[in-house]
XYZ file of C-alpha atoms in Angstrom:
437
model
C 2.884 80.378 1.224
C 0.399 77.548 1.530
C 2.321 74.313 1.876
C -0.435 72.510 0.227
C 0.286 74.511 -3.055
C 3.877 73.158 -3.232
C 3.991 69.434 -3.957
C 7.504 69.213 -2.559
C 6.164 70.417 0.777
C 3.161 68.078 0.940
C 3.468 65.234 3.449
C 4.454 61.985 1.989
C 1.591 59.512 1.394
C 2.329 55.817 0.768
C 0.874 54.561 -2.402
C -1.746 51.883 -1.851
C -0.834 48.344 -2.974
C -2.571 47.252 -6.133
C -5.391 44.972 -5.198
C -5.519 41.471 -6.717
C -7.776 40.722 -9.504
C -10.781 38.586 -9.045
C -9.126 35.927 -11.456
C -5.941 36.061 -9.308
C -7.834 35.568 -6.041
C -9.834 32.713 -7.537
C -6.575 30.956 -8.610
C -4.968 31.394 -5.269
C -8.113 30.089 -3.522
C -8.238 27.046 -5.681
C -4.624 26.503 -5.141
C -4.790 26.615 -1.399
C -7.928 24.345 -1.398
C -6.165 21.939 -3.777
C -3.137 21.623 -1.473
C -5.312 21.186 1.620
C -7.306 18.442 -0.158
C -4.114 16.788 -1.502
C -2.556 16.711 1.992
C -5.668 15.293 3.526
C -5.663 12.653 0.726
C -2.074 11.766 1.496
C -2.680 11.671 5.155
C -5.474 9.110 4.600
C -3.645 7.115 1.903
C -0.163 7.045 3.470
C -0.716 6.983 7.255
C -3.943 5.097 7.623
C -4.482 3.437 4.108
C -7.589 1.240 3.770
C -8.785 2.257 7.245
C -11.247 4.901 5.960
C -11.920 3.984 2.352
C -14.894 6.203 1.737
C -13.357 9.411 3.195
C -10.218 8.557 1.197
C -12.159 8.292 -1.992
C -13.955 11.487 -1.288
C -10.776 13.258 -0.594
C -9.315 11.748 -3.841
C -12.281 13.016 -5.794
C -12.084 16.523 -4.306
C -8.465 16.731 -4.912
C -8.988 15.621 -8.547
C -11.621 18.299 -9.130
C -9.537 21.011 -7.647
C -6.459 19.862 -9.663
C -8.322 20.268 -13.028
C -8.367 24.182 -13.204
C -4.550 24.303 -13.092
C -3.855 21.286 -15.217
C -1.050 21.819 -17.802
C -0.465 18.953 -20.222
C 3.108 19.333 -21.360
C 5.016 17.052 -23.716
C 6.206 14.607 -21.150
C 2.832 14.306 -19.280
C 1.127 14.031 -22.714
C 3.394 11.025 -23.536
C 2.719 9.466 -20.122
C -0.931 9.753 -20.856
C -0.370 7.881 -24.208
C 1.235 5.061 -22.342
C -1.718 5.049 -20.029
C -4.139 4.918 -22.907
C -2.297 1.797 -24.092
C -2.866 0.152 -20.781
C -6.517 1.115 -20.935
C -6.984 -0.597 -24.199
C -5.454 -3.893 -22.725
C -7.707 -3.490 -19.738
C -10.866 -3.046 -21.858
C -10.026 -6.005 -24.063
C -9.491 -8.418 -21.255
C -12.311 -7.181 -19.272
C -14.426 -8.397 -22.334
C -12.398 -11.605 -22.387
C -13.002 -12.077 -18.644
C -16.792 -11.402 -19.091
C -16.765 -14.080 -21.824
C -15.187 -16.477 -19.293
C -17.928 -15.781 -16.737
C -15.972 -13.285 -14.562
C -18.205 -11.794 -11.828
C -19.613 -8.388 -12.543
C -18.263 -7.126 -9.271
C -14.687 -8.157 -10.520
C -15.147 -6.295 -13.774
C -16.303 -3.228 -11.919
C -13.339 -3.354 -9.457
C -10.917 -3.796 -12.525
C -12.486 -0.639 -14.098
C -12.003 1.312 -10.897
C -8.478 0.155 -10.131
C -6.956 -0.191 -13.601
C -8.560 2.691 -15.433
C -10.158 5.285 -13.108
C -7.790 5.330 -10.153
C -4.448 5.660 -12.067
C -5.886 8.662 -14.013
C -7.024 10.422 -10.998
C -3.748 9.863 -9.211
C -1.775 11.158 -12.210
C -3.893 14.353 -12.411
C -3.443 14.904 -8.614
C 0.311 14.153 -8.803
C 0.593 16.561 -11.621
C -1.115 19.326 -9.650
C 0.983 18.686 -6.568
C 4.350 18.653 -8.403
C 3.436 21.889 -10.312
C 2.165 23.758 -7.414
C 4.216 22.359 -4.637
C 7.353 21.012 -6.229
C 9.132 17.686 -5.748
C 11.375 19.066 -2.881
C 8.526 20.382 -0.864
C 6.535 17.143 -1.538
C 9.420 15.092 -0.025
C 9.219 17.435 3.055
C 5.478 16.290 3.287
C 6.711 12.729 3.043
C 8.994 13.256 5.890
C 6.145 14.468 8.007
C 3.962 11.658 6.964
C 6.685 9.112 7.659
C 6.856 10.373 11.139
C 3.044 10.101 11.542
C 3.311 6.521 10.242
C 5.767 5.585 12.719
C 3.634 7.063 15.547
C 0.597 5.212 14.225
C 2.587 1.827 14.491
C 3.586 2.711 18.013
C -0.057 3.539 18.807
C -1.204 0.169 17.288
C 1.194 -1.911 19.281
C 0.374 -0.016 22.476
C -3.431 -0.313 22.056
C -3.321 -3.889 21.104
C -1.125 -5.079 23.864
C -3.086 -3.054 26.454
C -6.634 -3.483 25.181
C -6.727 -6.271 22.577
C -7.580 -6.553 18.908
C -10.930 -4.549 19.392
C -8.879 -1.452 20.234
C -7.184 -1.418 16.830
C -9.982 -2.396 14.631
C -9.749 1.070 13.030
C -6.381 0.348 11.599
C -7.090 -3.320 10.593
C -10.113 -5.392 11.017
C -9.024 -8.775 12.527
C -5.696 -7.284 13.570
C -3.117 -9.572 15.064
C 0.370 -9.128 16.832
C 2.888 -11.867 17.052
C 5.421 -11.462 19.752
C 6.685 -14.953 20.408
C 10.190 -16.512 20.778
C 11.938 -13.136 19.999
C 9.846 -12.564 16.803
C 7.686 -9.488 16.151
C 5.024 -9.244 13.521
C 1.761 -7.322 13.084
C -1.046 -6.803 10.516
C -1.132 -3.095 9.416
C -1.888 -1.552 6.220
C 0.643 1.223 6.811
C 3.598 -1.231 6.329
C 2.807 -0.870 2.562
C 3.473 2.905 2.672
C 6.539 2.343 4.816
C 8.119 0.195 2.150
C 8.333 3.203 -0.196
C 9.175 5.667 2.568
C 12.036 3.470 3.908
C 13.442 2.900 0.493
C 13.378 6.536 -0.267
C 14.795 8.096 3.041
C 17.392 5.445 3.615
C 18.620 6.198 0.119
C 18.531 9.927 0.471
C 18.755 10.897 4.206
C 20.339 14.181 3.215
C 17.008 15.380 1.988
C 15.876 15.650 5.727
C 17.643 18.968 6.399
C 17.275 18.921 10.220
C 19.928 16.445 11.418
C 18.067 15.553 14.671
C 14.881 14.781 12.830
C 16.994 12.821 10.302
C 18.368 10.427 12.778
C 15.057 10.205 14.772
C 13.112 9.399 11.670
C 15.606 6.849 10.271
C 15.708 5.062 13.668
C 12.008 5.058 13.896
C 11.485 3.688 10.432
C 14.083 0.883 11.180
C 12.256 0.072 14.373
C 8.935 -0.233 12.431
C 10.493 -2.430 9.879
C 12.194 -4.742 12.328
C 8.911 -5.082 14.277
C 6.595 -5.522 11.297
C 7.347 -9.109 10.319
C 7.163 -8.035 6.807
C 9.954 -9.198 4.636
C 9.461 -6.663 1.982
C 9.548 -3.808 4.526
C 12.611 -5.201 6.282
C 14.545 -5.624 2.976
C 13.463 -2.077 1.844
C 15.850 -0.606 4.389
C 19.149 -2.211 3.126
C 17.922 -2.095 -0.483
C 17.188 1.676 -0.308
C 20.581 2.338 1.397
C 22.438 0.270 -1.184
C 20.707 1.999 -4.142
C 21.301 5.416 -2.665
C 24.995 4.622 -2.027
C 25.369 3.402 -5.691
C 23.599 6.578 -7.063
C 25.083 9.199 -4.891
C 28.109 9.856 -7.027
C 25.830 10.154 -10.036
C 23.551 12.804 -8.525
C 23.705 16.524 -9.403
C 25.565 18.634 -6.847
C 27.479 15.721 -5.472
C 31.219 16.403 -5.048
C 33.803 13.742 -6.126
C 34.575 11.524 -3.205
C 36.361 8.307 -2.858
C 34.262 5.182 -2.470
C 35.329 4.886 1.172
C 34.367 8.422 1.967
C 31.012 7.960 0.359
C 30.413 4.725 2.446
C 31.307 6.673 5.664
C 29.020 9.684 4.890
C 26.110 7.497 3.836
C 26.875 4.799 6.488
C 26.884 7.181 9.354
C 23.151 7.965 9.333
C 22.471 4.335 8.969
C 24.858 3.364 11.755
C 23.320 5.896 14.093
C 19.817 4.695 13.118
C 20.728 1.079 13.637
C 22.258 1.835 17.142
C 19.250 3.900 18.136
C 16.940 1.151 17.055
C 18.781 -1.586 18.810
C 18.852 0.483 21.956
C 15.086 1.014 21.872
C 14.348 -2.622 21.075
C 16.685 -3.868 23.815
C 15.234 -1.432 26.422
C 11.471 -1.858 25.724
C 11.008 -5.246 23.933
C 12.347 -8.818 23.962
C 12.790 -8.918 20.298
C 15.679 -10.931 18.973
C 17.287 -9.674 15.762
C 18.754 -13.093 14.876
C 15.202 -14.505 15.216
C 13.881 -11.827 12.854
C 16.627 -12.278 10.209
C 16.171 -16.157 10.438
C 12.391 -15.561 9.683
C 13.234 -13.355 6.690
C 15.820 -15.660 5.222
C 13.519 -18.671 5.674
C 10.704 -16.842 3.974
C 13.065 -15.770 1.011
C 14.271 -19.346 0.624
C 10.732 -20.782 0.515
C 9.809 -18.313 -2.307
C 7.539 -16.207 0.000
C 6.080 -19.061 1.970
C 4.215 -22.307 1.072
C 1.026 -20.434 0.166
C 2.667 -17.993 -2.267
C 4.699 -20.729 -3.721
C 1.680 -22.831 -4.353
C -0.077 -19.790 -5.786
C 2.777 -19.171 -8.122
C 2.712 -22.755 -9.428
C -1.034 -22.485 -10.123
C -0.737 -19.197 -11.951
C 2.172 -20.450 -13.944
C 0.192 -23.506 -14.975
C -2.683 -21.192 -15.929
C -0.424 -19.153 -18.199
C 0.695 -22.241 -19.874
C -2.823 -23.454 -20.319
C -3.740 -20.220 -22.072
C -0.640 -20.268 -24.257
C 0.472 -16.865 -22.717
C -2.489 -15.141 -24.379
C -4.397 -14.295 -21.166
C -7.576 -15.691 -19.479
C -9.182 -12.187 -18.900
C -9.738 -10.019 -15.911
C -11.730 -11.399 -13.073
C -10.867 -15.020 -13.891
C -9.091 -17.073 -11.228
C -7.142 -20.345 -11.144
C -7.569 -23.405 -8.965
C -5.786 -21.975 -6.006
C -7.999 -19.527 -4.098
C -6.172 -16.878 -1.974
C -9.114 -14.693 -1.116
C -12.470 -16.515 -0.663
C -14.359 -13.212 -0.953
C -12.437 -12.145 -4.005
C -11.151 -15.387 -5.637
C -9.751 -13.581 -8.690
C -7.125 -11.716 -6.620
C -3.680 -12.922 -5.950
C -0.740 -11.614 -3.981
C 1.762 -12.593 -6.652
C 0.792 -9.766 -8.889
C 3.449 -10.076 -11.560
C 2.343 -13.720 -12.396
C -1.294 -12.927 -11.909
C -1.037 -10.051 -14.438
C 0.597 -12.362 -17.112
C -2.157 -14.848 -16.403
C -4.938 -12.295 -16.838
C -3.754 -10.297 -19.861
C -1.135 -12.498 -21.313
C 2.634 -11.860 -21.730
C 2.119 -9.035 -24.243
C -0.522 -7.341 -22.173
C 1.727 -7.727 -19.088
C 4.653 -6.157 -21.052
C 2.286 -3.159 -22.055
C 1.280 -2.767 -18.415
C 4.919 -2.644 -17.230
C 6.066 -0.358 -20.145
C 5.540 3.034 -18.148
C 7.562 1.554 -15.256
C 10.348 0.171 -17.533
C 10.661 3.515 -19.370
C 10.744 5.299 -15.997
C 13.587 3.050 -14.584
C 15.540 3.297 -17.836
C 15.175 7.113 -17.835
C 16.450 7.488 -14.205
C 19.416 5.149 -14.921
C 20.218 7.081 -18.142
C 20.273 10.250 -16.146
C 22.428 8.681 -13.353
C 24.805 7.389 -16.049
C 25.308 11.057 -17.240
C 25.515 12.337 -13.722
C 22.320 14.416 -14.164
C 20.132 12.602 -11.623
C 18.743 15.219 -8.972
C 18.629 14.041 -5.380
C 14.876 14.302 -5.285
C 14.568 11.832 -8.190
C 17.052 9.514 -6.401
C 14.587 9.522 -3.593
C 11.627 8.773 -5.735
C 13.408 6.053 -7.722
C 14.653 4.138 -4.690
C 11.231 4.240 -3.026
C 9.657 3.168 -6.228
C 12.015 0.294 -6.740
C 11.206 -1.090 -3.331
C 7.476 -0.703 -3.832
C 7.660 -2.222 -7.317
C 9.462 -5.271 -6.000
C 6.965 -5.509 -3.101
C 4.125 -5.645 -5.480
C 4.895 -9.190 -6.060
C 4.397 -10.112 -2.502
C 1.210 -8.144 -1.855
C -1.163 -6.564 -4.444
C -0.395 -2.886 -3.319
C -0.589 -1.796 -6.969
C -4.133 -3.090 -7.107
C -5.322 -0.815 -4.170
C -6.139 2.783 -5.088
C -4.910 3.906 -1.594
C -1.425 2.691 -2.523
C -1.109 3.693 -6.126
C 0.484 7.059 -5.250
C 3.688 5.020 -4.651
C 3.799 3.971 -8.330
C 2.354 7.192 -9.936
C 3.992 10.088 -8.197
C 7.624 9.124 -9.128
C 6.689 8.695 -12.788
C 4.825 11.966 -12.972
C 7.553 13.808 -11.143
C 10.189 12.646 -13.572
C 8.323 13.145 -16.764
C 6.842 16.507 -16.016
C 10.456 17.761 -15.377
C 12.072 15.862 -18.133
C 9.762 15.596 -21.222
C 12.665 14.000 -23.172
C 12.407 10.995 -20.943
C 9.444 9.847 -22.937
C 10.613 11.015 -26.313
C 10.632 7.588 -27.891
C 7.190 6.352 -27.048
C 5.662 4.008 -29.613
C 2.858 5.279 -31.675
């Protein structure tokens, strides 16, 4: 009998795997290209913000274009776009008002780019990241980026102290390091990113799964904060930790523990990080923590320093002069903070009220107010996922810091304000159910 005539006696042959269709291969290719472009964008915007503005803008445009094919506009994202549209209307109106008040054309062009174009691009990119990568995986990216941020700070100090300001011009043109009388301070754009990252990771250290990496990263972040000389960054560490401690019992998956147990569990990573930071500072520097804390308390007591205090008084007087109706975008007051861009001010909250009026400022703040109310409502009902606790605490620190430095008006830093909102409203469309028509 011929074995080939009996199927039962024929040698077994593995069925070939079905090949992917052309459309599927295209989608996978676009997905991988988008994730690569998005990681490059975050690397430029988080680790070396403002150092390479043109490559950052190119990466941002590329990531935006690659995000469009997979864009899905659900109900939550649609409502977020409606809130964004309200801010666009206010921006356009007060661009016209500013033009009527002789605002420079360069100021109007920058307002269009920062207030209208950049937020929309970041929203589309954030939506693509969160749908294709997920919030948990994105936080893993932030952990890696945080480590790179701390390494960039160490490299900055090393190069400056060994070779002078010219060696670190890439990080910050006109860089300076102050290491006098036990104080430490430096001029670096990355400190803006670290405000969000310190607030997030000190609130949710458990999201860093590797324990060694957790303690190393927290210690490195603390060293960066203490040596920065930036009050907002230094305060982001305890503020993030306190917010995380307050919200930990309200997060999903948390077990019922006594307040003392929660303090011990959340205080242990903080304690180890502080001990490691103190050992590093004591061994390799002459920084005095008491001198650092004295500088922070003095700056807080003076309202951010004499310059910011004078700036605030001038902006407040301008708000009263315009009856709270707004002077227009691109219009400045008597106090000049930036000779090249005299319409820019570090005290963003008051500056916004001066430019677009009290009602316009409220509409600008509405997406953030709804976001914070939504998170607190989820926490109250014990439905807050740990990933949103991380995003919320980082956002709060960055939002408060926006009144000390105009991070929100720089396209390289707007990820700190956009990603948390998009993350929540994509997952929880009901968060924006009551959006005004």
